[in-house]
């Protein structure tokens, strides 16, 4: 079977298009690259959606945590504490069993699928981690900028949107880039954590694990996963770097914050 | 590591017929069955893993960071690659990879040593075959040897992955020690080795501490992944014990209680990370006493 044929059969296998059965023989490089690559669709799906939705929630959480009203501040603090203080793996399990209860009570049966349930967990998780990052950045906005805004007559919402928030983003961006990268890495946990795999439609690591189980040879599938994820990480660093450049465009060259990838925050 | 009482037996005398008990006694009996004792021991497994892995990973990290600074080019490459490869790839992929790879590696080495006149190939298509004397653990080994071996592989895997993170932190800390300190040491006539051990290493810890604290939290939160490595850890027991029990198979029938077991695990981890946070911030304050960093002056 030619490699192109394999790509046609398994290129979109992870979303249920193409061959129904997973390969049972051969297990050549082409097969492994194709199937693991098709699994990457789910990693990108989880990562991208969680990143976008989580970004907005994280901003809200950071603002709530900075509030002087304890009725608003305390829930935000607890939210961050619970999601940052416990392992994502346990969060997945617990959420799955909660969703199972909800389903048995007759509501929202779609919650127990990985595509919806795990996504909710990932959104909340990344919202907590990024919320803490944004909160930290919010606290370090230079006082002079706020005073200058006051002097120019900016108040309330206008002052926040045009002065405080852009600076917060600029200060938080390097740390937020790391968080985004680790969010994508965390998506590999989804199909190992209670959420069932429907018709063997899994993510990249799920298929790599499948090949490693079948061939007893971990030295091919896992490096392929590593290869794909290094590409994904580079793409993320690239696109976040573009945003970073835009956020810093008003600063003199040497004061611009450089994006440096450091694994300081993972779950 | 673990001892297990048979099945549903309990340590209390009044538990002979659970169906006749009131709620409080039933609960007391239920929570002390042999399987629950196994569950409590698995918490010890997690703590032992942390206690063994943290120093080992620190050692690996120190080795990696020193290698990345080395004068010898291949050693420096090795250190740099070790530090950087783990960063771009999900740690779970490494966990799944190293457990099989290490196992096969050990068996391969033993095979080469113990069965030199074996002529068949080791990788036969989709099989990995070594002679029976090289099997790890040996086929006739008791159950606890299998468990200890699995645990040992898990520790080694954790140490390799977290060693790379630690190497990254320690490498940064070594760079953060002011250059003037090394120059002064050289001016006093110290060799590079002396300057490294007597000037750089004692001073780098304070710079490394924030990163290492972070790493400790991360290590705590990675311990449930033991489950993926095939160790009977707290996640394994929580799934096992929480599942629906029929009256036919158990003296303590109940519905699906996994939600409560995992809630208990969540609380355990929250308490553990919170406690670590308090202890580590105290430690940082004590260690930064008299150091020229922001932590000490503020």
Coordinates of C-alpha atoms in Angstrom, one line a residue:
Chain A
X1 CA 0.0 0.0 0.0
X2 CA 1.4 3.3 -1.0
X3 CA 2.0 6.1 1.5
X4 CA -0.5 8.4 -0.3
X5 CA -3.1 5.7 0.1
X6 CA -2.3 5.5 3.9
X7 CA -2.7 9.3 4.2
X8 CA -6.1 9.1 2.5
X9 CA -7.2 6.3 4.8
X10 CA -5.9 7.6 8.1
X11 CA -5.2 11.3 7.6
X12 CA -8.5 12.3 9.2
X13 CA -9.1 9.1 11.1
X14 CA -9.1 11.0 14.4
X15 CA -12.3 12.8 13.4
X16 CA -13.9 9.7 12.0
X17 CA -13.2 10.2 8.3
X18 CA -11.6 7.4 6.3
X19 CA -10.8 3.8 7.3
X20 CA -12.9 2.5 10.3
X21 CA -10.4 0.0 11.8
X22 CA -7.0 1.1 13.0
X23 CA -4.1 -0.5 11.2
X24 CA -3.4 -4.1 12.4
X25 CA -0.2 -4.8 10.5
X26 CA 2.7 -3.2 8.8
X27 CA 3.0 -0.3 11.3
X28 CA 5.5 1.4 9.0
X29 CA 6.7 4.9 9.5
X30 CA 4.2 6.3 7.0
X31 CA 1.3 4.8 9.0
X32 CA 2.6 6.0 12.3
X33 CA 3.3 9.6 11.1
X34 CA -0.1 9.8 9.4
X35 CA -2.2 8.5 12.3
X36 CA -0.4 10.3 15.0
X37 CA -0.6 13.5 13.0
X38 CA -4.3 13.0 12.6
X39 CA -4.6 12.7 16.4
X40 CA -2.9 16.1 16.6
X41 CA -6.2 17.6 15.3
X42 CA -7.7 17.0 18.8
X43 CA -4.7 18.5 20.6
X44 CA -5.1 21.6 18.5
X45 CA -8.9 21.6 19.0
X46 CA -8.6 21.4 22.8
X47 CA -5.6 23.7 23.0
X48 CA -7.0 26.5 20.8
X49 CA -10.5 26.5 22.1
X50 CA -9.4 26.4 25.7
X51 CA -6.9 29.2 25.0
X52 CA -9.5 31.5 23.4
X53 CA -12.3 31.0 25.9
X54 CA -9.9 30.8 28.8
X55 CA -8.4 34.1 27.9
X56 CA -11.6 36.0 28.5
X57 CA -12.4 34.1 31.7
X58 CA -8.9 34.7 33.0
X59 CA -9.2 38.4 32.5
X60 CA -12.4 38.4 34.5
X61 CA -10.9 36.3 37.2
X62 CA -7.9 38.6 37.5
X63 CA -10.1 41.6 37.8
X64 CA -12.3 39.9 40.4
X65 CA -9.2 38.9 42.4
X66 CA -8.0 42.6 42.3
X67 CA -11.4 43.8 43.5
X68 CA -11.6 45.4 46.9
X69 CA -15.0 43.8 47.5
X70 CA -14.5 40.5 49.4
X71 CA -17.7 39.0 47.9
X72 CA -16.1 39.3 44.5
X73 CA -12.5 38.7 45.5
X74 CA -12.9 35.6 47.6
X75 CA -14.6 33.4 45.0
X76 CA -11.9 34.3 42.5
X77 CA -9.1 33.5 45.0
X78 CA -10.7 30.1 45.8
X79 CA -11.2 29.4 42.1
X80 CA -7.5 30.0 41.4
X81 CA -6.5 28.1 44.5
X82 CA -8.5 25.0 43.7
X83 CA -7.4 24.7 40.0
X84 CA -3.8 25.6 40.6
X85 CA -3.4 23.6 43.8
X86 CA -4.6 20.2 42.4
X87 CA -3.4 18.0 39.6
X88 CA -5.1 18.4 36.3
X89 CA -5.3 14.6 36.1
X90 CA -7.5 14.5 39.2
X91 CA -9.6 17.4 38.0
X92 CA -10.3 15.4 34.8
X93 CA -11.4 12.3 36.8
X94 CA -13.5 14.3 39.2
X95 CA -15.2 16.3 36.5
X96 CA -16.0 13.2 34.5
X97 CA -17.7 11.6 37.4
X98 CA -19.6 14.8 38.2
X99 CA -20.7 14.9 34.5
X100 CA -21.7 11.3 34.7
X101 CA -24.0 12.1 37.7
X102 CA -25.5 14.9 35.8
X103 CA -26.1 12.6 32.8
X104 CA -27.7 10.0 35.0
X105 CA -30.0 12.7 36.4
X106 CA -31.2 13.2 32.8
X107 CA -29.5 16.5 31.9
X108 CA -26.9 17.3 29.2
X109 CA -25.7 13.8 28.3
X110 CA -23.1 15.3 25.9
X111 CA -21.1 16.5 28.9
X112 CA -19.5 13.1 29.4
X113 CA -17.8 13.1 26.0
X114 CA -14.2 14.1 26.0
X115 CA -14.8 16.8 23.3
X116 CA -17.1 18.8 25.6
X117 CA -16.4 17.7 29.2
X118 CA -12.6 17.7 29.0
X119 CA -12.7 21.0 27.1
X120 CA -14.6 22.6 30.0
X121 CA -12.0 21.3 32.5
X122 CA -9.2 22.7 30.3
X123 CA -10.9 26.0 30.0
X124 CA -11.4 26.4 33.7
X125 CA -7.9 25.2 34.4
X126 CA -6.1 27.6 32.0
X127 CA -8.4 30.4 33.2
X128 CA -7.1 29.8 36.7
X129 CA -3.4 29.7 35.7
X130 CA -3.6 32.7 33.3
X131 CA -5.8 34.6 35.8
X132 CA -3.0 34.4 38.3
X133 CA -0.5 35.6 35.7
X134 CA -2.8 38.5 34.7
X135 CA -3.4 39.4 38.3
X136 CA 0.3 39.5 39.0
X137 CA 0.8 41.7 35.9
X138 CA -2.1 44.0 37.0
X139 CA -0.4 44.6 40.3
X140 CA 2.9 45.6 38.6
X141 CA 1.4 48.2 36.2
X142 CA 3.7 51.3 36.8
X143 CA 2.0 53.8 39.0
X144 CA 3.2 56.7 36.8
X145 CA 1.2 55.4 33.8
X146 CA -2.0 55.4 35.9
X147 CA -1.2 58.9 37.3
X148 CA -0.6 60.2 33.8
X149 CA -4.0 58.7 32.7
X150 CA -5.6 60.5 35.6
X151 CA -3.9 63.8 34.7
X152 CA -5.3 63.5 31.1
X153 CA -8.7 63.0 32.5
X154 CA -9.2 59.3 31.8
X155 CA -11.5 57.7 34.2
X156 CA -13.3 54.4 34.9
X157 CA -13.7 52.0 32.0
X158 CA -11.9 54.3 29.5
X159 CA -8.9 54.4 31.7
X160 CA -8.9 50.6 32.1
X161 CA -9.3 49.8 28.4
X162 CA -6.9 52.3 27.0
X163 CA -4.2 52.4 29.7
X164 CA -4.2 49.7 32.3
X165 CA -5.2 46.7 30.3
X166 CA -2.7 47.0 27.4
X167 CA 0.1 47.4 29.9
X168 CA -1.1 44.4 31.8
X169 CA -1.1 42.3 28.7
X170 CA 2.4 43.6 27.8
X171 CA 3.7 42.6 31.2
X172 CA 2.0 39.3 31.3
X173 CA 2.7 38.2 27.8
X174 CA 6.0 36.2 28.3
X175 CA 4.5 34.2 31.2
X176 CA 1.3 33.8 29.3
X177 CA 3.2 32.3 26.3
X178 CA 4.5 29.6 28.6
X179 CA 1.1 28.9 29.9
X180 CA -0.2 28.5 26.4
X181 CA 2.5 26.0 25.6
X182 CA 1.8 24.0 28.6
X183 CA -1.9 24.1 27.9
X184 CA -1.2 22.4 24.6
X185 CA 1.0 19.8 26.4
X186 CA -1.7 19.2 28.9
X187 CA -4.2 18.3 26.2
X188 CA -2.4 15.0 25.8
X189 CA -3.8 13.9 29.2
X190 CA -7.4 14.0 28.1
X191 CA -7.7 10.5 26.7
X192 CA -5.8 9.0 29.6
X193 CA -8.0 10.3 32.3
X194 CA -11.4 8.7 32.5
X195 CA -13.0 10.3 29.5
X196 CA -13.9 7.5 27.1
X197 CA -12.5 7.4 23.6
X198 CA -15.3 7.1 21.1
X199 CA -14.6 4.8 18.2
X200 CA -10.9 5.0 18.9
X201 CA -10.9 8.7 17.8
X202 CA -8.1 9.9 20.1
X203 CA -5.3 12.4 20.2
X204 CA -1.7 12.1 19.1
X205 CA -0.5 10.5 22.3
X206 CA -3.4 8.1 22.2
X207 CA -2.3 6.8 18.8
X208 CA 1.3 6.7 19.8
X209 CA 0.4 4.6 22.8
X210 CA -1.6 2.3 20.5
X211 CA 1.5 1.8 18.2
X212 CA 3.8 1.3 21.2
X213 CA 1.4 -1.3 22.6
X214 CA 1.2 -3.1 19.3
X215 CA 4.8 -3.1 18.3
X216 CA 6.5 -3.2 21.7
X217 CA 8.8 -0.6 20.3
X218 CA 8.5 2.8 22.0
X219 CA 11.4 4.3 20.0
X220 CA 9.4 5.1 16.9
X221 CA 5.9 6.5 18.0
X222 CA 7.0 8.6 20.9
X223 CA 9.7 10.5 19.1
X224 CA 7.1 11.1 16.4
X225 CA 4.8 12.7 19.0
X226 CA 7.8 14.7 20.3
X227 CA 8.5 15.9 16.7
X228 CA 4.9 17.1 16.2
X229 CA 4.8 18.8 19.6
X230 CA 8.1 20.6 19.0
X231 CA 6.6 21.9 15.7
X232 CA 3.5 22.9 17.6
X233 CA 5.5 24.6 20.3
X234 CA 7.6 26.5 17.7
X235 CA 4.4 27.7 15.9
X236 CA 3.0 28.9 19.2
X237 CA 6.1 30.8 20.2
X238 CA 6.1 32.3 16.7
X239 CA 2.5 33.6 16.8
X240 CA 2.8 34.7 20.4
X241 CA 6.0 36.5 19.4
X242 CA 4.1 38.5 16.8
X243 CA 1.6 39.6 19.4
X244 CA 4.4 40.4 21.8
X245 CA 6.1 42.6 19.1
X246 CA 2.8 44.5 18.6
X247 CA 2.3 45.0 22.4
X248 CA 5.9 46.3 22.7
X249 CA 6.0 48.4 19.5
X250 CA 6.0 51.8 21.4
X251 CA 9.0 50.9 23.5
X252 CA 12.7 51.6 22.6
X253 CA 14.4 48.5 21.3
X254 CA 16.4 47.5 24.4
X255 CA 13.5 47.8 26.8
X256 CA 11.3 45.4 24.9
X257 CA 10.5 42.2 26.9
X258 CA 11.9 39.3 25.1
X259 CA 9.9 36.1 24.9
X260 CA 11.9 33.4 26.7
X261 CA 10.5 30.0 27.0
X262 CA 11.0 28.7 30.6
X263 CA 9.0 25.8 32.0
X264 CA 8.1 27.5 35.2
X265 CA 4.4 26.9 35.3
X266 CA 2.9 23.5 34.5
X267 CA 0.2 21.6 36.2
Chain B
X1 CA 5.6 -1.5 50.2
X2 CA 2.1 -2.5 50.7
X3 CA 0.4 -5.2 52.7
X4 CA -3.1 -6.3 52.0
X5 CA -5.6 -8.0 54.2
X6 CA -7.9 -10.4 52.3
X7 CA -11.0 -8.9 50.8
X8 CA -13.6 -7.3 53.0
X9 CA -12.2 -8.1 56.5
X10 CA -11.9 -5.2 58.9
X11 CA -9.9 -4.5 62.0
X12 CA -13.0 -4.0 64.2
X13 CA -14.6 -6.9 65.9
X14 CA -18.2 -5.9 65.4
X15 CA -17.9 -6.0 61.6
X16 CA -18.8 -9.6 61.1
X17 CA -22.2 -8.9 59.6
X18 CA -22.3 -5.4 58.0
X19 CA -25.9 -5.6 56.9
X20 CA -27.1 -5.3 60.6
X21 CA -25.1 -2.3 61.5
X22 CA -26.2 1.3 61.9
X23 CA -24.7 4.0 59.7
X24 CA -21.9 5.2 61.9
X25 CA -20.6 1.7 62.6
X26 CA -21.2 0.6 59.0
X27 CA -19.0 3.6 57.9
X28 CA -16.3 2.7 60.4
X29 CA -16.3 -0.9 59.2
X30 CA -16.4 0.1 55.6
X31 CA -13.5 2.5 55.9
X32 CA -11.3 -0.1 57.5
X33 CA -11.7 -3.0 55.1
X34 CA -8.5 -4.7 53.9
X35 CA -8.9 -2.9 50.5
X36 CA -9.2 0.5 52.2
X37 CA -6.0 -0.2 54.2
X38 CA -4.4 -0.8 50.8
X39 CA -5.8 2.5 49.7
X40 CA -4.2 4.3 52.7
X41 CA -0.9 2.6 52.0
X42 CA -0.9 3.9 48.5
X43 CA -0.8 7.4 50.0
X44 CA 2.5 6.3 51.6
X45 CA 3.6 5.1 48.1
X46 CA 3.1 8.6 46.8
X47 CA 5.0 10.1 49.7
X48 CA 7.8 7.6 49.3
X49 CA 7.9 8.4 45.6
X50 CA 8.3 12.1 46.3
X51 CA 10.9 11.5 49.0
X52 CA 13.0 9.4 46.7
X53 CA 12.4 11.3 43.5
X54 CA 13.1 14.8 44.7
X55 CA 16.8 14.2 45.7
X56 CA 17.4 12.0 42.7
X57 CA 16.0 14.5 40.3
X58 CA 18.0 17.2 42.0
X59 CA 21.1 15.1 41.4
X60 CA 20.3 14.5 37.8
X61 CA 19.6 18.3 37.4
X62 CA 22.9 19.2 39.0
X63 CA 24.6 16.8 36.6
X64 CA 22.8 18.2 33.6
X65 CA 23.5 21.8 34.6
X66 CA 27.2 21.2 35.3
X67 CA 27.4 19.3 31.9
X68 CA 25.8 22.3 30.1
X69 CA 28.6 24.5 31.6
X70 CA 31.4 22.1 30.9
X71 CA 34.5 22.9 29.0
X72 CA 34.3 19.6 27.1
X73 CA 32.2 20.0 24.0
X74 CA 30.3 16.7 23.8
X75 CA 29.5 16.9 27.5
X76 CA 28.1 20.5 26.9
X77 CA 26.0 19.3 24.0
X78 CA 24.6 16.5 26.1
X79 CA 23.7 18.8 28.9
X80 CA 22.1 21.4 26.6
X81 CA 20.1 18.8 24.7
X82 CA 19.0 17.1 27.9
X83 CA 17.8 20.5 29.3
X84 CA 16.0 21.6 26.1
X85 CA 14.4 18.5 24.8
X86 CA 12.1 18.0 27.7
X87 CA 10.8 21.6 27.4
X88 CA 9.2 21.2 24.0
X89 CA 7.5 17.9 24.5
X90 CA 4.6 17.0 26.9
X91 CA 5.9 15.3 30.0
X92 CA 3.3 12.5 29.7
X93 CA 4.9 11.4 26.5
X94 CA 8.2 11.1 28.3
X95 CA 6.6 9.1 31.1
X96 CA 5.0 6.6 28.7
X97 CA 8.2 6.4 26.7
X98 CA 10.7 5.9 29.4
X99 CA 8.9 3.2 31.3
X100 CA 9.0 0.9 28.3
X101 CA 12.3 2.1 27.1
X102 CA 14.1 1.7 30.4
X103 CA 12.5 -1.8 30.9
X104 CA 13.7 -2.9 27.5
X105 CA 17.1 -1.3 28.0
X106 CA 17.7 -3.2 31.3
X107 CA 16.5 -6.5 29.8
X108 CA 18.6 -6.0 26.7
X109 CA 21.8 -5.4 28.8
X110 CA 21.1 -8.4 31.0
X111 CA 20.4 -10.5 27.9
X112 CA 23.8 -9.5 26.4
X113 CA 25.5 -10.4 29.6
X114 CA 23.6 -13.6 30.7
X115 CA 22.9 -15.3 27.4
X116 CA 25.8 -14.5 25.1
X117 CA 25.2 -17.6 22.9
X118 CA 21.6 -16.7 22.1
X119 CA 21.3 -16.5 18.3
X120 CA 17.7 -15.3 17.7
X121 CA 17.0 -11.6 17.1
X122 CA 15.7 -9.7 20.1
X123 CA 13.2 -7.6 18.1
X124 CA 11.3 -10.2 16.1
X125 CA 8.9 -8.1 14.1
X126 CA 6.5 -6.8 16.7
X127 CA 7.9 -8.7 19.6
X128 CA 10.6 -8.0 22.1
X129 CA 12.1 -11.4 23.1
X130 CA 15.0 -11.9 25.5
X131 CA 16.0 -15.2 27.1
X132 CA 14.1 -16.1 30.3
X133 CA 17.1 -15.6 32.5
X134 CA 17.3 -12.0 31.5
X135 CA 13.6 -11.2 32.2
X136 CA 13.0 -8.5 34.7
X137 CA 11.6 -9.4 37.1
X138 CA 12.2 -13.1 36.7
X139 CA 9.2 -15.1 35.7
X140 CA 9.1 -16.9 39.1
X141 CA 9.6 -13.8 41.2
X142 CA 7.0 -13.1 43.9
X143 CA 4.4 -10.4 43.5
X144 CA 6.2 -7.8 45.6
X145 CA 9.3 -8.0 43.4
X146 CA 7.1 -7.0 40.4
X147 CA 5.6 -4.1 42.4
X148 CA 9.0 -2.9 43.6
X149 CA 10.5 -3.1 40.1
X150 CA 7.5 -1.2 38.7
X151 CA 8.0 1.4 41.4
X152 CA 11.7 1.6 40.7
X153 CA 11.1 2.2 37.0
X154 CA 8.6 5.0 37.9
X155 CA 11.1 6.7 40.2
X156 CA 13.7 6.6 37.5
X157 CA 11.3 8.0 34.9
X158 CA 10.2 10.8 37.2
X159 CA 13.9 11.5 38.0
X160 CA 14.9 11.8 34.4
X161 CA 12.0 14.1 33.4
X162 CA 12.2 16.3 36.5
X163 CA 15.9 16.2 36.4
X164 CA 15.8 18.1 33.1
X165 CA 13.5 20.7 34.7
X166 CA 15.8 21.0 37.7
X167 CA 18.8 21.2 35.4
X168 CA 17.2 24.2 33.7
X169 CA 16.6 25.9 37.0
X170 CA 20.1 25.2 38.3
X171 CA 21.7 26.3 35.1
X172 CA 19.8 29.6 35.4
X173 CA 20.9 29.9 39.0
X174 CA 24.5 29.3 38.2
X175 CA 24.3 32.1 35.6
X176 CA 22.7 34.4 38.1
X177 CA 25.6 34.3 40.6
X178 CA 27.4 37.6 40.0
X179 CA 30.3 37.3 37.6
X180 CA 32.5 39.3 40.1
X181 CA 32.3 36.4 42.6
X182 CA 34.1 34.0 40.1
X183 CA 36.5 36.7 39.0
X184 CA 37.5 37.3 42.7
X185 CA 38.0 33.6 43.2
X186 CA 40.2 33.5 40.1
X187 CA 42.1 36.5 41.4
X188 CA 42.8 34.6 44.6
X189 CA 44.4 31.9 42.5
X190 CA 41.6 29.3 42.7
X191 CA 41.4 26.7 39.9
X192 CA 38.1 26.6 37.9
X193 CA 37.2 23.5 39.9
X194 CA 37.8 25.2 43.2
X195 CA 35.9 28.3 42.2
X196 CA 33.0 26.1 41.1
X197 CA 32.7 24.1 44.3
X198 CA 33.7 26.7 46.9
X199 CA 32.2 29.9 45.4
X200 CA 29.6 29.2 42.8
X201 CA 27.8 26.2 44.3
X202 CA 27.3 27.6 47.8
X203 CA 25.9 30.8 46.4
X204 CA 23.6 29.5 43.6
X205 CA 21.0 27.9 45.9
X206 CA 19.3 31.1 46.9
X207 CA 18.9 32.0 43.2
X208 CA 17.6 28.4 42.5
X209 CA 15.1 28.3 45.4
X210 CA 12.1 30.0 43.7
X211 CA 12.5 27.7 40.7
X212 CA 13.0 24.6 42.8
X213 CA 10.0 25.5 45.0
X214 CA 7.9 25.7 41.8
X215 CA 9.4 22.4 40.7
X216 CA 8.4 20.7 44.0
X217 CA 4.8 21.8 43.5
X218 CA 4.9 20.5 40.0
X219 CA 6.3 17.2 41.2
X220 CA 3.5 16.9 43.7
X221 CA 1.0 17.5 41.0
X222 CA 2.6 15.0 38.7
X223 CA 2.3 12.1 41.2
X224 CA -1.1 10.9 40.0
X225 CA 0.6 10.1 36.7
X226 CA 2.0 7.1 38.5
X227 CA -1.3 5.5 37.6
X228 CA -0.3 5.7 33.9
X229 CA 3.0 3.9 34.7
X230 CA 1.1 0.9 36.0
X231 CA 1.7 1.4 39.7
X232 CA -1.2 0.7 42.1
X233 CA -1.4 4.3 43.4
X234 CA -4.1 6.4 44.9
X235 CA -5.9 6.9 41.5
X236 CA -6.0 3.2 40.9
X237 CA -7.5 2.5 44.4
X238 CA -10.0 5.4 44.1
X239 CA -11.3 4.0 40.9
X240 CA -11.3 0.4 42.3
X241 CA -13.0 1.2 45.6
X242 CA -15.4 3.8 44.3
X243 CA -16.9 1.7 41.6
X244 CA -20.4 0.2 42.1
X245 CA -20.4 -2.8 44.4
X246 CA -23.1 -5.5 44.1
X247 CA -24.4 -7.2 47.2
X248 CA -23.4 -10.5 45.6
X249 CA -19.7 -9.8 45.5
X250 CA -19.2 -7.5 48.5
X251 CA -20.3 -7.2 52.1
X252 CA -20.5 -3.5 51.6
X253 CA -22.7 -2.9 48.6
X254 CA -22.9 0.7 47.4
X255 CA -23.5 2.7 44.2
X256 CA -21.0 4.7 42.1
X257 CA -19.0 6.5 44.8
X258 CA -16.0 7.4 42.6
X259 CA -17.0 11.1 42.7
X260 CA -16.4 11.1 46.5
X261 CA -13.1 9.2 46.3
X262 CA -11.8 11.7 43.8
X263 CA -13.1 14.6 45.8
X264 CA -11.0 13.2 48.7
X265 CA -8.0 13.0 46.4
X266 CA -8.5 16.6 45.3
X267 CA -8.7 17.8 48.9
X268 CA -5.6 15.8 49.7
X269 CA -3.6 17.5 47.0
X270 CA -5.0 20.9 47.8
X271 CA -3.9 20.5 51.5
X272 CA -0.5 19.1 50.4
X273 CA 0.3 21.9 48.0
X274 CA -0.9 24.5 50.4
X275 CA 1.3 23.1 53.2
X276 CA 4.3 23.0 50.9
X277 CA 3.7 26.6 49.9
X278 CA 3.8 27.7 53.5
X279 CA 6.9 25.7 54.4
X280 CA 8.7 26.8 51.2
X281 CA 8.0 30.5 51.7
X282 CA 9.3 30.2 55.3
X283 CA 12.4 28.5 54.0
X284 CA 13.0 31.2 51.4
X285 CA 12.7 33.9 54.0
X286 CA 15.2 32.1 56.2
X287 CA 17.7 31.4 53.5
X288 CA 17.6 34.8 51.9
X289 CA 18.6 36.3 55.3
X290 CA 21.8 38.3 54.7
X291 CA 21.8 37.8 50.9
X292 CA 21.8 40.7 48.5
X293 CA 18.5 39.9 46.9
X294 CA 15.2 41.6 46.9
X295 CA 13.7 39.0 49.2
X296 CA 16.2 39.9 51.9
X297 CA 15.9 43.6 51.8
X298 CA 12.2 43.9 51.4

